[in-house]
């Protein structure tokens, strides 16, 4: 049996039973999605997909990777992306494609010729469903990447606590990527606000190991080189014990147990500097 | 012949404003010029403004420390002012901390710091 005849049979079946197949397909998919997607929208999607598959079969046979399936593939990727954003599982999305198999099965499997055609069509659908899963995973990865970026931005605010004093309340673990962002923001804020004191508050940092301490030290040294004094505050008793046990040297960097103490100290120094300036003028 | 960095005298303070990216030769010339000028002008303070510098390599970083040490020996305090955030971050990554060099955010604060230092000196018996 020549493959062209299979294709011919498939096209005939798909064309003559269009309305009936679409209704059945819609019913199966609708049941699987359980009303989380509007029926009209789903039917429109399936209708477009059906036409695209039909045209592709007519134009290029049954190879899912073939050129004729370009439009079908882009339709499926789009559909999969939307489903991924709406929170559907990849199984549900792939099932939407697989459901067309069940629809065609009774119409084709009556005789040997039809069964062979059905198997080839099933293979085509397998390829297409695989594509939706791939697109789904890619979409999710994009979402995760953008969220990670947003988290990085969100989690590192630099605030001006007083005239001449800026604070960085750190929450979460410090890795080198985050240190870079914190340092950049802190140094830029020092310049922008003309501040001479910076307080890094690590109350929200769960653990301080050698790596985190190294990152903290780097930030302090960088602020110092810009001409600002940097204090580390919010050191919990447990963290102090860990730091000493690890043998980490903070050198001459000022540290405080509470942000309030650090702020009081900084404000006192800022006030003293201002006083000295006045005295210098007189 | 390479360009030389100008050394300006304001009262008892010498101002060095570096406007172009430094080559090694220029840094050495600056060290020479500055030490001469500190002695001839009897300067008590030196301000090095690097706010226009976008690149500071390890050589320049080390020379800043050297210049600070030399001026201290000649009785003048050195303040490096206006370091850009990006420069500070690069130096930290290079492992340089400019220990022993005084720094200030900008020229104004640098001058204030020098004035404060000199009053502290003169207050001493």
Coordinates of C-alpha atoms in Angstrom, one line a residue:
Chain A
X1 CA 0.0 0.0 0.0
X2 CA 1.5 3.3 -1.1
X3 CA 1.7 6.1 1.6
X4 CA -0.1 8.5 -0.7
X5 CA -3.2 6.4 -0.5
X6 CA -3.1 6.5 3.3
X7 CA -2.7 10.3 3.2
X8 CA -5.6 10.4 0.7
X9 CA -7.8 8.4 3.0
X10 CA -6.9 10.5 6.0
X11 CA -7.7 13.8 4.1
X12 CA -11.0 12.4 3.0
X13 CA -12.0 11.2 6.4
X14 CA -10.9 14.5 8.1
X15 CA -12.7 16.6 5.5
X16 CA -16.0 14.7 5.3
X17 CA -16.4 14.3 9.1
X18 CA -15.0 17.8 10.0
X19 CA -18.0 19.0 12.1
X20 CA -18.5 15.7 13.8
X21 CA -14.8 15.3 14.7
X22 CA -14.4 18.8 15.9
X23 CA -17.4 18.4 18.2
X24 CA -16.1 15.1 19.7
X25 CA -12.6 16.5 20.1
X26 CA -14.0 19.6 21.8
X27 CA -16.0 17.5 24.1
X28 CA -13.1 15.3 25.2
X29 CA -10.7 18.3 25.7
X30 CA -13.4 20.3 27.4
X31 CA -13.9 17.5 29.9
X32 CA -10.1 17.2 30.6
X33 CA -9.8 20.9 31.2
X34 CA -12.8 21.0 33.5
X35 CA -14.1 24.4 32.5
X36 CA -10.9 26.3 33.4
X37 CA -10.8 27.6 29.8
X38 CA -13.8 29.1 28.1
X39 CA -15.5 26.7 25.7
X40 CA -15.6 29.2 22.8
X41 CA -11.9 29.9 23.1
X42 CA -11.0 26.3 23.3
X43 CA -13.2 25.4 20.2
X44 CA -11.6 28.3 18.3
X45 CA -8.1 26.9 19.1
X46 CA -9.0 23.4 18.2
X47 CA -10.7 24.5 15.0
X48 CA -7.6 26.4 13.9
X49 CA -5.4 23.5 14.8
X50 CA -7.6 21.1 12.9
X51 CA -7.4 23.1 9.7
X52 CA -3.7 23.5 10.0
X53 CA -3.2 19.8 10.4
X54 CA -5.5 19.1 7.5
X55 CA -3.7 21.5 5.2
X56 CA -0.3 20.2 6.3
X57 CA -1.3 16.6 5.6
X58 CA -2.5 17.6 2.2
X59 CA 0.7 19.6 1.5
X60 CA 3.5 17.5 3.0
X61 CA 2.3 14.1 4.2
X62 CA 2.8 12.8 7.7
X63 CA 6.2 14.0 8.8
X64 CA 5.7 16.2 11.9
X65 CA 9.1 17.7 11.5
X66 CA 8.4 18.6 7.8
X67 CA 8.2 22.0 6.3
X68 CA 4.5 21.8 5.7
X69 CA 3.9 21.7 9.5
X70 CA 5.4 25.1 10.2
X71 CA 2.1 26.7 10.9
X72 CA 0.8 23.8 12.9
X73 CA 3.9 23.9 15.1
X74 CA 3.7 27.6 15.7
X75 CA 0.0 27.2 16.6
X76 CA 0.8 24.4 19.0
X77 CA 3.7 26.4 20.6
X78 CA 1.4 29.4 21.1
X79 CA -1.3 27.2 22.6
X80 CA 1.2 25.5 24.9
X81 CA 2.6 28.8 26.0
X82 CA -0.8 30.1 26.9
X83 CA -1.7 26.9 28.8
X84 CA 1.6 27.1 30.7
X85 CA 0.8 30.7 31.8
X86 CA -2.7 29.7 32.8
X87 CA -1.3 27.0 35.0
X88 CA -2.3 23.8 33.2
X89 CA 0.0 20.8 33.5
X90 CA 2.0 19.6 30.5
X91 CA -0.1 16.4 30.6
X92 CA -3.3 18.3 30.2
X93 CA -1.8 20.2 27.2
X94 CA -0.5 17.1 25.5
X95 CA -3.8 15.3 26.1
X96 CA -5.5 18.0 24.1
X97 CA -3.5 16.8 21.1
X98 CA -3.8 13.1 21.9
X99 CA -7.5 13.3 22.1
X100 CA -7.8 13.6 18.3
X101 CA -6.5 10.0 18.1
X102 CA -9.5 8.8 20.1
X103 CA -11.8 10.8 17.9
X104 CA -10.4 9.2 14.7
X105 CA -10.1 5.7 16.0
X106 CA -13.7 4.4 15.3
X107 CA -13.8 6.0 11.9
X108 CA -10.5 4.5 10.7
X109 CA -9.9 1.2 12.4
X110 CA -12.7 -0.8 10.6
X111 CA -10.4 -2.3 8.0
X112 CA -6.7 -3.1 7.6
X113 CA -6.0 -0.1 5.3
X114 CA -7.6 2.3 7.7
X115 CA -5.8 0.8 10.7
X116 CA -2.4 1.4 9.0
X117 CA -3.5 5.0 8.2
X118 CA -4.6 5.4 11.8
X119 CA -1.2 4.2 13.2
X120 CA 0.6 6.7 10.9
X121 CA -1.7 9.5 12.0
X122 CA -1.1 8.5 15.7
X123 CA 2.6 8.8 15.1
X124 CA 2.2 12.3 13.7
X125 CA 0.1 13.3 16.7
X126 CA 2.7 11.9 19.1
X127 CA 5.3 14.2 17.5
X128 CA 3.0 17.2 17.7
X129 CA 2.2 16.5 21.4
X130 CA 5.8 16.1 22.2
X131 CA 6.3 19.6 20.8
X132 CA 3.7 21.1 23.2
X133 CA 5.5 19.5 26.1
X134 CA 8.8 21.0 24.9
X135 CA 7.2 24.4 24.5
X136 CA 5.6 24.1 27.9
X137 CA 9.0 23.4 29.6
X138 CA 10.6 26.3 27.8
X139 CA 7.9 28.7 28.8
X140 CA 8.1 27.7 32.4
X141 CA 11.9 28.2 32.4
X142 CA 11.4 31.6 30.9
X143 CA 9.0 32.4 33.7
X144 CA 11.4 31.1 36.4
X145 CA 14.3 33.1 35.0
X146 CA 12.3 36.3 34.9
X147 CA 11.0 35.7 38.5
X148 CA 14.6 35.1 39.7
X149 CA 15.6 38.4 38.2
X150 CA 12.7 40.2 39.8
X151 CA 13.5 38.6 43.2
X152 CA 17.0 39.9 42.9
X153 CA 15.8 43.4 42.3
X154 CA 13.1 43.1 45.0
X155 CA 15.3 41.7 47.7
X156 CA 18.0 44.4 47.8
X157 CA 16.6 47.8 48.7
X158 CA 19.0 50.6 49.8
X159 CA 17.3 53.2 51.9
X160 CA 18.4 56.5 53.3
X161 CA 17.9 56.3 57.1
X162 CA 19.1 59.8 58.0
X163 CA 20.8 62.7 56.3
X164 CA 24.2 61.2 55.5
X165 CA 23.3 57.7 56.5
X166 CA 22.1 54.9 54.2
X167 CA 21.0 51.4 55.2
X168 CA 20.9 48.1 53.4
X169 CA 18.5 45.6 55.1
X170 CA 19.7 42.3 53.7
X171 CA 17.2 39.4 53.6
X172 CA 18.1 35.9 52.5
X173 CA 21.4 34.3 51.5
X174 CA 24.2 36.3 49.9
X175 CA 25.7 34.8 46.8
X176 CA 28.2 36.5 44.5
X177 CA 25.5 37.6 42.0
X178 CA 23.5 39.3 44.8
X179 CA 26.6 40.8 46.4
X180 CA 27.3 42.4 43.1
X181 CA 23.8 43.9 42.9
X182 CA 23.9 45.1 46.6
X183 CA 27.3 46.6 46.2
X184 CA 26.4 48.4 43.0
X185 CA 23.2 49.8 44.5
X186 CA 24.9 50.8 47.8
X187 CA 27.8 52.6 46.2
X188 CA 25.6 54.4 43.8
X189 CA 23.2 55.5 46.6
X190 CA 26.2 56.8 48.6
X191 CA 27.1 59.0 45.6
X192 CA 23.6 60.1 44.9
X193 CA 22.7 61.0 48.5
X194 CA 26.2 62.3 49.4
X195 CA 26.2 60.0 52.5
X196 CA 29.2 59.3 54.6
X197 CA 27.8 56.4 56.6
X198 CA 26.4 53.1 55.5
X199 CA 24.8 50.4 57.6
X200 CA 24.4 46.8 56.4
X201 CA 21.8 45.1 58.4
X202 CA 22.1 41.3 58.3
X203 CA 19.1 40.4 60.6
X204 CA 17.4 38.7 57.7
X205 CA 20.4 36.6 56.7
X206 CA 19.8 33.1 58.0
X207 CA 23.4 31.9 58.1
X208 CA 26.9 33.5 57.7
X209 CA 29.5 31.1 56.4
X210 CA 33.0 32.0 55.2
X211 CA 31.6 32.8 51.7
X212 CA 28.9 35.2 52.9
X213 CA 31.4 36.9 55.3
X214 CA 33.8 37.3 52.3
X215 CA 31.1 39.0 50.3
X216 CA 30.2 41.3 53.3
X217 CA 33.8 42.3 53.7
X218 CA 34.2 43.1 50.0
X219 CA 31.1 45.4 50.2
X220 CA 32.5 47.2 53.3
X221 CA 35.9 47.7 51.7
X222 CA 34.4 49.0 48.5
X223 CA 32.3 51.5 50.5
X224 CA 35.3 52.5 52.4
X225 CA 37.3 53.2 49.3
X226 CA 34.6 55.5 48.2
X227 CA 35.1 57.4 51.4
X228 CA 32.2 56.2 53.5
X229 CA 32.2 54.4 56.8
X230 CA 30.5 51.1 56.8
X231 CA 28.9 49.3 59.8
X232 CA 27.5 45.8 59.9
X233 CA 24.5 45.5 62.2
X234 CA 21.9 42.9 63.2
X235 CA 24.4 40.2 64.2
X236 CA 22.4 37.6 66.2
X237 CA 24.1 35.8 69.1
X238 CA 24.2 32.6 67.1
X239 CA 25.8 34.2 64.1
X240 CA 28.4 35.9 66.3
X241 CA 29.3 32.4 67.7
X242 CA 29.5 30.9 64.2
X243 CA 31.7 33.8 62.9
X244 CA 34.1 33.4 65.8
X245 CA 34.1 29.6 65.6
X246 CA 34.9 29.8 61.9
X247 CA 37.8 32.1 62.7
X248 CA 36.5 34.9 60.3
X249 CA 38.3 38.2 61.0
X250 CA 36.3 41.3 60.5
X251 CA 39.3 43.4 61.3
X252 CA 38.6 47.0 62.2
X253 CA 35.1 46.9 60.7
X254 CA 32.5 48.2 63.1
X255 CA 29.8 45.7 64.0
X256 CA 26.6 46.1 66.1
X257 CA 24.0 43.8 67.6
X258 CA 21.1 46.0 66.6
X259 CA 20.3 48.4 63.8
X260 CA 19.2 51.0 66.4
X261 CA 22.7 51.1 68.0
X262 CA 24.4 51.3 64.6
X263 CA 22.1 54.1 63.5
X264 CA 22.6 56.0 66.8
X265 CA 26.3 55.7 66.4
X266 CA 26.2 56.9 62.7
X267 CA 23.9 59.8 63.5
X268 CA 26.2 60.9 66.3
X269 CA 29.2 60.9 64.0
X270 CA 27.4 62.8 61.3
X271 CA 26.3 65.4 63.9
X272 CA 29.9 65.6 65.2
X273 CA 31.2 66.2 61.7
X274 CA 28.7 68.9 61.1
X275 CA 29.7 70.6 64.4
X276 CA 33.3 70.4 63.4
X277 CA 32.5 72.1 60.1
X278 CA 30.7 75.0 61.9
X279 CA 33.6 75.4 64.3
X280 CA 36.0 75.3 61.3
X281 CA 34.2 78.2 59.7
X282 CA 34.2 80.4 62.8
Chain B
X1 CA 56.5 62.9 25.5
X2 CA 53.5 62.0 27.5
X3 CA 51.1 64.4 29.1
X4 CA 51.7 65.4 32.7
X5 CA 49.0 65.6 35.4
X6 CA 48.8 69.2 36.7
X7 CA 49.4 69.8 40.4
X8 CA 47.5 72.9 41.7
X9 CA 48.3 74.7 44.9
X10 CA 45.4 76.1 47.0
X11 CA 46.7 77.5 50.2
X12 CA 48.4 74.7 52.1
X13 CA 46.7 72.1 50.0
X14 CA 47.8 70.6 46.7
X15 CA 45.1 69.5 44.3
X16 CA 45.7 66.8 41.7
X17 CA 42.7 66.3 39.4
X18 CA 43.2 63.4 37.1
X19 CA 41.1 63.9 34.0
X20 CA 42.3 61.2 31.6
X21 CA 43.0 57.5 32.0
X22 CA 46.5 57.1 33.4
X23 CA 49.3 55.4 31.7
X24 CA 52.1 53.9 33.8
X25 CA 54.6 56.6 32.7
X26 CA 52.2 59.4 33.8
X27 CA 51.7 57.9 37.2
X28 CA 55.5 57.8 37.8
X29 CA 55.8 61.4 36.6
X30 CA 53.0 62.4 38.9
X31 CA 54.8 60.8 41.9
X32 CA 57.9 62.7 41.0
X33 CA 56.2 66.1 40.5
X34 CA 54.0 65.8 43.6
X35 CA 56.8 65.0 46.0
X36 CA 58.9 68.0 44.6
X37 CA 55.9 70.3 44.9
X38 CA 55.0 69.2 48.5
X39 CA 58.5 70.2 49.6
X40 CA 58.7 73.4 47.6
X41 CA 55.2 74.6 48.5
X42 CA 55.3 73.3 52.1
X43 CA 51.9 71.7 51.6
X44 CA 50.1 70.1 54.5
X45 CA 47.6 68.2 52.5
X46 CA 47.1 66.6 49.1
X47 CA 43.8 65.9 47.4
X48 CA 43.7 63.5 44.5
X49 CA 40.5 63.7 42.5
X50 CA 39.8 60.6 40.5
X51 CA 36.1 61.3 39.7
X52 CA 36.8 61.3 36.0
X53 CA 38.6 58.0 36.0
X54 CA 36.7 55.0 34.7
X55 CA 39.5 52.6 34.8
X56 CA 41.9 52.1 37.7
X57 CA 44.1 49.1 37.3
X58 CA 46.1 47.4 40.1
X59 CA 49.2 49.4 39.2
X60 CA 47.5 52.8 39.6
X61 CA 45.8 51.5 42.7
X62 CA 49.1 50.6 44.2
X63 CA 50.7 53.9 43.2
X64 CA 47.9 55.8 45.0
X65 CA 48.9 54.0 48.2
X66 CA 52.6 54.8 47.4
X67 CA 51.9 58.4 46.8
X68 CA 50.0 58.6 50.1
X69 CA 52.9 57.1 52.0
X70 CA 55.4 59.4 50.3
X71 CA 53.4 62.5 51.2
X72 CA 52.9 61.4 54.7
X73 CA 56.7 61.1 55.1
X74 CA 56.9 64.7 53.8
X75 CA 54.3 65.8 56.3
X76 CA 51.2 66.0 54.1
X77 CA 48.1 64.0 54.4
X78 CA 46.6 62.5 51.2
X79 CA 42.9 62.1 50.5
X80 CA 41.7 60.3 47.4
X81 CA 38.3 61.7 46.5
X82 CA 35.5 60.9 44.0
X83 CA 36.1 57.3 43.3
X84 CA 33.3 55.9 41.1
X85 CA 31.3 52.9 42.3
X86 CA 32.5 50.8 39.4
X87 CA 36.1 51.6 40.1
X88 CA 35.7 50.7 43.8
X89 CA 34.1 47.4 42.8
X90 CA 36.9 46.6 40.4
X91 CA 39.6 47.3 43.0
X92 CA 37.8 45.1 45.5
X93 CA 37.7 42.3 42.9
X94 CA 41.4 42.8 42.3
X95 CA 42.0 42.4 46.0
X96 CA 43.1 45.9 46.6
X97 CA 41.7 47.8 49.6
X98 CA 43.9 51.0 49.5
X99 CA 44.8 50.4 53.1
X100 CA 46.4 53.5 54.7
X101 CA 44.8 55.8 52.1
X102 CA 42.2 58.3 53.3
X103 CA 39.2 58.5 51.0
X104 CA 36.2 60.9 50.7
X105 CA 33.1 60.9 48.6
X106 CA 33.8 64.1 46.8
X107 CA 36.2 67.1 46.6
X108 CA 34.3 69.1 49.2
X109 CA 34.3 66.4 51.8
X110 CA 37.9 65.7 51.1
X111 CA 38.9 69.3 51.8
X112 CA 36.8 69.2 55.0
X113 CA 38.6 66.1 56.1
X114 CA 42.0 67.6 55.5
X115 CA 41.0 70.8 57.5
X116 CA 39.8 68.6 60.3
X117 CA 43.0 66.7 60.3
X118 CA 45.1 69.8 60.3
X119 CA 43.2 71.3 63.3
X120 CA 43.6 68.0 65.1
X121 CA 47.3 68.2 64.5
X122 CA 47.7 71.8 65.6
X123 CA 45.6 71.2 68.7
X124 CA 48.1 68.7 69.8
X125 CA 50.9 70.2 72.0

